[in-house]
Amino acid sequence: MNNFTQDGKIFYQNKKPKFEPKKIRNIVIIVVVAIAVLALAGTCWYTVDEKQQAVVTTFGKATDVTGAGMHFKLPFGIQQVQKVDVNVYQKIEIGYRSTSNAEDYEVVEKESKMITGDYNIVNVDFFVEYKISDPVKYLYNSKDPVTILKNLIQSQIRAVVGSASVDAVLTDGKTDIQMRVKELVAEELEVYDIGLTLTDIKIQDSEPPTTSVIEAFKAVETAKQGAETAINQAKAYSNSELPKAQANADQLIQNAEYLKQNRINEAVKQVALFEAMYDEYSKNPEITKIRMYYEMIEQALPGVKLYIDVSDGSTQKLLPLENFVSSSTTVKTEG
């Protein structure tokens, strides 16, 4: 503060400090440099989340692939980063498009309508899931890899459906069609090498193009279900009756074996008896003949007393038959 006098009065004068231009320039430079450094530092770091991978390019050439976390890159556009969702299942809808209403969808006939191997028209919708298997190939091996994948799938779908019967497409052949399409698309993806992997493909819906044909196929399906029910009932009846039949068969077999053994034993007994009789016959042929003769007469006339006349006409001779059988004595002729 400076003071001075004028006409006997004292005046006070405040002097403002003067800033030198050089100091001001230096301050501005420092502030600008600090802001530039902070901005530069912000461009040298990037963050990748758990579902992503980042492809780093140096002067436009892919040089690195980084995973989840914070990473450093060179500034001033020397290195660029593109993030790709690799751990996310992505979908393609063929033949239909989902709407905001989960229970409704839009039909795309140019994609769904196709011809079967037996020259029938069907509408088939497919739901496809895929993943990015190689982020570098996904970004740089083709301009639009998802469109390429969709075209490949549609081509293989038409090839497989075109070789199948209409019954297989609409009823019991869906699983086989899905597996064949998946295998063919996987082979084509190895050739095109666009960094995508097909994870799943399912037939969302399949039906004939007209109402009358739809009703006919429903009737066929109902008949098949009825046939399966009848077959199952027949199998159940068979399973319940077979044990009974088997038990009866076992009993009949056992009875037959018993009768067979009895017949064999009886035959063996008769053979032994015949051999014994033959042995006696060979020793005493005449006596054995007479004995056998009387035994046969006794069997033919049971309970009857028989007397045989052996007279010469003048004198009658009677001999009781039982005496010969019971006592086995020698026949005596009365003179």
CSV table of C-alpha atoms in Angstrom, one decimal:
chain,number,residue,atom,x,y,z
A,1,MET,CA,0.0,0.0,0.0
A,2,ASN,CA,1.4,3.4,-1.0
A,3,ASN,CA,0.3,6.8,0.4
A,4,PHE,CA,0.9,10.5,-0.7
A,5,THR,CA,-0.2,14.0,0.4
A,6,GLN,CA,-2.0,16.6,-1.6
A,7,ASP,CA,-3.2,19.9,-0.1
A,8,GLY,CA,-2.4,18.7,3.4
A,9,LYS,CA,-4.5,15.5,3.0
A,10,ILE,CA,-3.1,12.0,3.1
A,11,PHE,CA,-4.3,9.7,0.4
A,12,TYR,CA,-3.8,5.8,0.4
A,13,GLN,CA,-3.4,3.9,-2.8
A,14,ASN,CA,-3.6,0.0,-3.2
A,15,LYS,CA,-1.3,-1.4,-5.8
A,16,LYS,CA,-2.5,-4.8,-7.4
A,17,PRO,CA,0.3,-7.3,-8.0
A,18,LYS,CA,1.1,-7.8,-11.6
A,19,PHE,CA,1.2,-11.5,-13.0
A,20,GLU,CA,3.9,-12.0,-15.5
A,21,PRO,CA,2.8,-13.4,-18.8
A,22,LYS,CA,5.5,-16.1,-18.7
A,23,LYS,CA,4.1,-17.5,-15.5
A,24,ILE,CA,0.6,-17.6,-16.8
A,25,ARG,CA,1.7,-19.5,-20.0
A,26,ASN,CA,3.6,-22.1,-17.9
A,27,ILE,CA,0.5,-22.7,-15.8
A,28,VAL,CA,-1.7,-23.2,-18.9
A,29,ILE,CA,0.8,-25.6,-20.4
A,30,ILE,CA,1.0,-27.6,-17.2
A,31,VAL,CA,-2.8,-27.9,-17.0
A,32,VAL,CA,-3.1,-28.9,-20.7
A,33,VAL,CA,-0.4,-31.5,-20.3
A,34,ALA,CA,-2.1,-32.9,-17.2
A,35,ILE,CA,-5.4,-33.2,-19.0
A,36,ALA,CA,-3.7,-34.8,-22.0
A,37,VAL,CA,-1.9,-37.3,-19.8
A,38,LEU,CA,-5.2,-38.2,-18.0
A,39,ALA,CA,-7.0,-38.6,-21.3
A,40,LEU,CA,-4.1,-40.7,-22.7
A,41,ALA,CA,-4.1,-42.9,-19.6
A,42,GLY,CA,-7.8,-43.5,-20.0
A,43,THR,CA,-7.3,-44.8,-23.6
A,44,CYS,CA,-4.5,-47.2,-22.6
A,45,TRP,CA,-6.7,-49.4,-20.5
A,46,TYR,CA,-9.8,-51.5,-21.3
A,47,THR,CA,-11.9,-54.0,-19.4
A,48,VAL,CA,-13.4,-57.4,-20.6
A,49,ASP,CA,-16.2,-59.1,-18.7
A,50,GLU,CA,-16.6,-62.8,-18.0
A,51,LYS,CA,-18.8,-63.5,-21.1
A,52,GLN,CA,-16.4,-61.9,-23.5
A,53,GLN,CA,-13.0,-62.1,-25.2
A,54,ALA,CA,-11.2,-59.1,-26.7
A,55,VAL,CA,-9.3,-59.2,-30.0
A,56,VAL,CA,-6.4,-56.8,-30.0
A,57,THR,CA,-5.1,-55.5,-33.3
A,58,THR,CA,-1.8,-53.7,-33.8
A,59,PHE,CA,-1.7,-51.5,-36.9
A,60,GLY,CA,-4.8,-53.4,-38.1
A,61,LYS,CA,-3.4,-56.9,-37.6
A,62,ALA,CA,-4.8,-59.3,-34.9
A,63,THR,CA,-2.0,-59.8,-32.4
A,64,ASP,CA,-3.6,-60.9,-29.2
A,65,VAL,CA,-6.8,-62.3,-27.6
A,66,THR,CA,-7.5,-61.4,-24.0
A,67,GLY,CA,-9.9,-62.8,-21.5
A,68,ALA,CA,-11.9,-61.3,-18.6
A,69,GLY,CA,-10.2,-58.5,-16.6
A,70,MET,CA,-8.4,-55.1,-17.1
A,71,HIS,CA,-5.7,-54.9,-19.8
A,72,PHE,CA,-3.3,-52.4,-21.2
A,73,LYS,CA,-3.0,-51.4,-24.9
A,74,LEU,CA,-0.9,-48.9,-26.8
A,75,PRO,CA,-2.5,-45.5,-27.4
A,76,PHE,CA,-2.9,-43.2,-30.4
A,77,GLY,CA,-4.7,-45.9,-32.4
A,78,ILE,CA,-1.6,-48.1,-32.5
A,79,GLN,CA,-3.7,-50.9,-30.9
A,80,GLN,CA,-7.5,-51.3,-31.2
A,81,VAL,CA,-9.7,-53.6,-29.2
A,82,GLN,CA,-12.9,-55.4,-30.3
A,83,LYS,CA,-14.9,-57.3,-27.7
A,84,VAL,CA,-16.8,-60.5,-28.7
A,85,ASP,CA,-19.4,-62.4,-26.7
A,86,VAL,CA,-17.9,-65.9,-26.7
A,87,ASN,CA,-19.5,-67.5,-23.7
A,88,VAL,CA,-23.1,-66.7,-24.7
A,89,TYR,CA,-25.5,-69.0,-26.6
A,90,GLN,CA,-27.0,-67.2,-29.5
A,91,LYS,CA,-30.0,-68.2,-31.5
A,92,ILE,CA,-31.3,-68.3,-35.0
A,93,GLU,CA,-35.0,-68.8,-35.9
A,94,ILE,CA,-35.8,-70.4,-39.2
A,95,GLY,CA,-39.3,-70.4,-40.4
A,96,TYR,CA,-40.7,-68.1,-37.7
A,97,ARG,CA,-39.8,-65.0,-35.7
A,98,SER,CA,-40.5,-64.6,-32.0
A,99,THR,CA,-42.6,-61.6,-30.9
A,100,SER,CA,-42.9,-59.6,-27.7
A,101,ASN,CA,-45.7,-62.0,-26.7
A,102,ALA,CA,-44.0,-65.3,-25.7
A,103,GLU,CA,-47.0,-67.4,-26.8
A,104,ASP,CA,-47.2,-65.9,-30.3
A,105,TYR,CA,-44.8,-65.8,-33.3
A,106,GLU,CA,-44.7,-64.7,-36.9
A,107,VAL,CA,-44.6,-67.3,-39.7
A,108,VAL,CA,-41.9,-66.9,-42.4
A,109,GLU,CA,-43.2,-69.2,-45.1
A,110,LYS,CA,-40.3,-68.7,-47.5
A,111,GLU,CA,-38.1,-70.3,-44.9
A,112,SER,CA,-40.5,-73.0,-43.5
A,113,LYS,CA,-42.2,-74.4,-46.6
A,114,MET,CA,-40.3,-77.3,-48.2
A,115,ILE,CA,-40.9,-80.6,-50.0
A,116,THR,CA,-40.3,-84.1,-48.7
A,117,GLY,CA,-38.7,-87.1,-50.4
A,118,ASP,CA,-42.2,-88.5,-51.3
A,119,TYR,CA,-43.2,-85.2,-52.9
A,120,ASN,CA,-45.4,-83.7,-50.1
A,121,ILE,CA,-45.3,-80.1,-49.0
A,122,VAL,CA,-44.7,-79.4,-45.3
A,123,ASN,CA,-44.0,-76.4,-43.1
A,124,VAL,CA,-41.1,-77.0,-40.7
A,125,ASP,CA,-39.7,-74.5,-38.2
A,126,PHE,CA,-36.2,-74.8,-36.7
A,127,PHE,CA,-34.6,-73.3,-33.6
A,128,VAL,CA,-30.8,-73.1,-33.7
A,129,GLU,CA,-28.2,-72.3,-31.0
A,130,TYR,CA,-24.6,-71.5,-31.8
A,131,LYS,CA,-21.5,-70.0,-30.1
A,132,ILE,CA,-18.5,-68.1,-31.2
A,133,SER,CA,-15.6,-70.6,-30.9
A,134,ASP,CA,-12.8,-68.4,-32.4
A,135,PRO,CA,-13.2,-64.6,-32.0
A,136,VAL,CA,-10.4,-63.8,-34.5
A,137,LYS,CA,-11.9,-66.0,-37.3
A,138,TYR,CA,-15.4,-64.7,-36.4
A,139,LEU,CA,-14.3,-61.1,-36.9
A,140,TYR,CA,-11.9,-61.4,-39.9
A,141,ASN,CA,-12.5,-64.6,-41.9
A,142,SER,CA,-15.9,-63.4,-43.3
A,143,LYS,CA,-17.9,-60.3,-43.5
A,144,ASP,CA,-21.1,-61.7,-42.0
A,145,PRO,CA,-20.6,-65.1,-40.4
A,146,VAL,CA,-24.0,-65.4,-38.9
A,147,THR,CA,-25.7,-65.0,-42.3
A,148,ILE,CA,-23.3,-67.7,-43.7
A,149,LEU,CA,-24.3,-70.0,-40.8
A,150,LYS,CA,-28.0,-69.4,-41.4
A,151,ASN,CA,-27.7,-70.1,-45.1
A,152,LEU,CA,-25.7,-73.3,-44.4
A,153,ILE,CA,-28.4,-74.5,-42.0
A,154,GLN,CA,-31.2,-73.8,-44.4
A,155,SER,CA,-29.4,-75.6,-47.2
A,156,GLN,CA,-28.8,-78.7,-45.1
A,157,ILE,CA,-32.3,-78.7,-43.7
A,158,ARG,CA,-33.8,-78.7,-47.2
A,159,ALA,CA,-31.5,-81.5,-48.2
A,160,VAL,CA,-32.4,-83.7,-45.2
A,161,VAL,CA,-36.1,-83.0,-45.4
A,162,GLY,CA,-36.0,-83.6,-49.1
A,163,SER,CA,-34.7,-87.1,-48.6
A,164,ALA,CA,-37.2,-88.0,-45.7
A,165,SER,CA,-40.8,-89.2,-45.9
A,166,VAL,CA,-43.6,-86.9,-44.9
A,167,ASP,CA,-44.5,-89.3,-42.0
A,168,ALA,CA,-40.9,-89.0,-40.7
A,169,VAL,CA,-41.0,-85.2,-40.8
A,170,LEU,CA,-44.4,-84.9,-39.1
A,171,THR,CA,-44.3,-87.8,-36.6
A,172,ASP,CA,-41.5,-90.1,-35.5
A,173,GLY,CA,-38.5,-89.1,-37.6
A,174,LYS,CA,-37.8,-85.6,-36.1
A,175,THR,CA,-34.9,-86.7,-33.9
A,176,ASP,CA,-33.1,-88.4,-36.7
A,177,ILE,CA,-33.6,-85.3,-39.0
A,178,GLN,CA,-32.2,-83.0,-36.3
A,179,MET,CA,-29.1,-85.2,-35.8
A,180,ARG,CA,-28.4,-85.5,-39.6
A,181,VAL,CA,-28.7,-81.7,-40.1
A,182,LYS,CA,-26.4,-81.0,-37.1
A,183,GLU,CA,-23.8,-83.4,-38.5
A,184,LEU,CA,-23.9,-81.9,-42.0
A,185,VAL,CA,-23.7,-78.3,-40.8
A,186,ALA,CA,-20.7,-79.2,-38.5
A,187,GLU,CA,-18.9,-80.6,-41.5
A,188,GLU,CA,-19.6,-77.5,-43.6
A,189,LEU,CA,-18.4,-75.2,-40.7
A,190,GLU,CA,-15.1,-76.9,-40.7
A,191,VAL,CA,-14.7,-76.1,-44.4
A,192,TYR,CA,-15.8,-72.5,-44.1
A,193,ASP,CA,-13.9,-71.9,-40.9
A,194,ILE,CA,-15.8,-68.8,-39.8
A,195,GLY,CA,-15.2,-69.2,-36.0
A,196,LEU,CA,-18.7,-70.4,-35.2
A,197,THR,CA,-19.9,-73.7,-33.6
A,198,LEU,CA,-23.4,-75.2,-33.9
A,199,THR,CA,-24.4,-76.3,-30.4
A,200,ASP,CA,-28.0,-77.4,-31.0
A,201,ILE,CA,-30.8,-77.6,-33.6
A,202,LYS,CA,-34.4,-78.6,-32.9
A,203,ILE,CA,-37.6,-78.8,-34.9
A,204,GLN,CA,-39.8,-76.2,-33.3
A,205,ASP,CA,-42.9,-77.2,-35.3
A,206,SER,CA,-43.8,-79.3,-38.3
A,207,GLU,CA,-47.2,-79.5,-40.0
A,208,PRO,CA,-48.8,-79.9,-43.5
A,209,PRO,CA,-49.7,-76.6,-45.2
A,210,THR,CA,-53.5,-77.2,-45.4
A,211,THR,CA,-56.2,-77.8,-42.7
A,212,SER,CA,-57.6,-81.0,-44.3
A,213,VAL,CA,-54.1,-82.6,-44.4
A,214,ILE,CA,-53.5,-81.6,-40.8
A,215,GLU,CA,-56.6,-83.3,-39.7
A,216,ALA,CA,-55.7,-86.4,-41.7
A,217,PHE,CA,-52.3,-86.6,-40.0
A,218,LYS,CA,-53.9,-86.1,-36.6
A,219,ALA,CA,-56.2,-89.0,-37.4
A,220,VAL,CA,-53.2,-91.1,-38.4
A,221,GLU,CA,-51.4,-90.2,-35.2
A,222,THR,CA,-54.5,-91.1,-33.1
A,223,ALA,CA,-54.6,-94.4,-34.9
A,224,LYS,CA,-51.0,-95.1,-34.2
A,225,GLN,CA,-51.5,-94.3,-30.5
A,226,GLY,CA,-54.5,-96.7,-30.5
A,227,ALA,CA,-52.4,-99.4,-32.1
A,228,GLU,CA,-49.7,-98.9,-29.5
A,229,THR,CA,-52.3,-99.1,-26.7
A,230,ALA,CA,-53.7,-102.3,-28.2
A,231,ILE,CA,-50.2,-103.8,-28.5
A,232,ASN,CA,-49.4,-102.9,-24.9
A,233,GLN,CA,-52.6,-104.5,-23.7
A,234,ALA,CA,-51.9,-107.6,-25.7
A,235,LYS,CA,-48.4,-107.8,-24.3
A,236,ALA,CA,-49.8,-107.5,-20.8
A,237,TYR,CA,-52.3,-110.3,-21.4
A,238,SER,CA,-49.5,-112.4,-22.9
A,239,ASN,CA,-47.3,-111.8,-19.9
A,240,SER,CA,-50.2,-112.8,-17.5
A,241,GLU,CA,-51.2,-116.0,-19.5
A,242,LEU,CA,-47.8,-117.3,-20.5
A,243,PRO,CA,-46.9,-118.4,-17.0
A,244,LYS,CA,-50.1,-120.3,-16.7
A,245,ALA,CA,-49.6,-122.0,-20.1
A,246,GLN,CA,-46.0,-122.8,-19.1
A,247,ALA,CA,-47.2,-124.4,-15.9
A,248,ASN,CA,-49.8,-126.5,-17.7
A,249,ALA,CA,-47.2,-127.5,-20.3
A,250,ASP,CA,-44.7,-128.5,-17.5
A,251,GLN,CA,-47.5,-130.6,-15.9
A,252,LEU,CA,-48.3,-132.4,-19.1
A,253,ILE,CA,-44.6,-133.1,-19.8
A,254,GLN,CA,-44.2,-134.5,-16.3
A,255,ASN,CA,-47.3,-136.7,-16.8
A,256,ALA,CA,-46.0,-137.8,-20.1
A,257,GLU,CA,-42.6,-138.7,-18.6
A,258,TYR,CA,-44.4,-140.6,-15.9
A,259,LEU,CA,-46.5,-142.6,-18.4
A,260,LYS,CA,-43.4,-143.2,-20.5
A,261,GLN,CA,-41.5,-144.6,-17.6
A,262,ASN,CA,-44.4,-146.8,-16.7
A,263,ARG,CA,-44.6,-148.1,-20.2
A,264,ILE,CA,-40.9,-148.8,-20.2
A,265,ASN,CA,-41.0,-150.6,-16.9
A,266,GLU,CA,-44.0,-152.7,-18.0
A,267,ALA,CA,-42.2,-153.5,-21.2
A,268,VAL,CA,-39.0,-154.5,-19.3
A,269,LYS,CA,-41.2,-156.7,-17.0
A,270,GLN,CA,-42.9,-158.4,-20.0
A,271,VAL,CA,-39.6,-159.0,-21.6
A,272,ALA,CA,-38.2,-160.5,-18.4
A,273,LEU,CA,-41.4,-162.7,-18.1
A,274,PHE,CA,-41.1,-163.8,-21.7
A,275,GLU,CA,-37.5,-164.6,-21.3
A,276,ALA,CA,-38.3,-166.7,-18.2
A,277,MET,CA,-41.0,-168.5,-20.0
A,278,TYR,CA,-38.8,-169.1,-23.0
A,279,ASP,CA,-36.1,-170.5,-20.7
A,280,GLU,CA,-38.7,-172.9,-19.2
A,281,TYR,CA,-40.0,-173.8,-22.6
A,282,SER,CA,-36.5,-174.6,-23.9
A,283,LYS,CA,-36.0,-177.0,-20.9
A,284,ASN,CA,-39.4,-178.8,-21.2
A,285,PRO,CA,-41.2,-177.9,-24.4
A,286,GLU,CA,-44.2,-180.3,-24.2
A,287,ILE,CA,-45.0,-179.7,-20.6
A,288,THR,CA,-44.7,-175.9,-21.1
A,289,LYS,CA,-47.0,-176.0,-24.1
A,290,ILE,CA,-49.7,-177.9,-22.1
A,291,ARG,CA,-49.3,-175.5,-19.2
A,292,MET,CA,-49.5,-172.4,-21.4
A,293,TYR,CA,-52.6,-173.9,-23.1
A,294,TYR,CA,-54.5,-174.4,-19.9
A,295,GLU,CA,-53.5,-171.0,-18.5
A,296,MET,CA,-54.8,-169.4,-21.6
A,297,ILE,CA,-58.1,-171.4,-21.3
A,298,GLU,CA,-58.4,-170.2,-17.7
A,299,GLN,CA,-57.8,-166.6,-18.8
A,300,ALA,CA,-60.4,-166.9,-21.6
A,301,LEU,CA,-63.0,-168.6,-19.4
A,302,PRO,CA,-62.5,-167.2,-15.9
A,303,GLY,CA,-64.7,-168.8,-13.1
A,304,VAL,CA,-65.9,-171.7,-15.4
A,305,LYS,CA,-65.2,-175.3,-14.5
A,306,LEU,CA,-64.4,-177.2,-17.7
A,307,TYR,CA,-64.2,-180.9,-18.1
A,308,ILE,CA,-62.6,-182.4,-21.2
A,309,ASP,CA,-63.9,-185.6,-22.7
A,310,VAL,CA,-61.0,-187.7,-23.8
A,311,SER,CA,-62.9,-191.0,-24.1
A,312,ASP,CA,-62.8,-193.2,-27.2
A,313,GLY,CA,-66.5,-193.3,-27.4
A,314,SER,CA,-67.3,-196.3,-25.3
A,315,THR,CA,-66.2,-195.0,-21.9
A,316,GLN,CA,-66.6,-191.4,-20.8
A,317,LYS,CA,-63.6,-189.8,-19.0
A,318,LEU,CA,-63.9,-186.4,-17.2
A,319,LEU,CA,-60.9,-184.5,-15.9
A,320,PRO,CA,-61.3,-181.2,-13.8
A,321,LEU,CA,-59.3,-178.4,-15.3
A,322,GLU,CA,-58.3,-176.8,-12.0
A,323,ASN,CA,-56.5,-179.8,-10.8
A,324,PHE,CA,-54.0,-179.4,-13.6
A,325,VAL,CA,-53.5,-175.6,-12.9
A,326,SER,CA,-53.5,-175.5,-9.2
A,327,SER,CA,-51.6,-178.7,-8.3
A,328,SER,CA,-49.4,-178.7,-11.5
A,329,THR,CA,-49.7,-182.5,-11.4
A,330,THR,CA,-49.2,-184.9,-14.3
A,331,VAL,CA,-52.3,-185.6,-16.3
A,332,LYS,CA,-53.4,-189.2,-15.8
A,333,THR,CA,-55.6,-191.0,-18.3
A,334,GLU,CA,-58.2,-193.3,-17.0
A,335,GLY,CA,-58.4,-196.5,-19.0
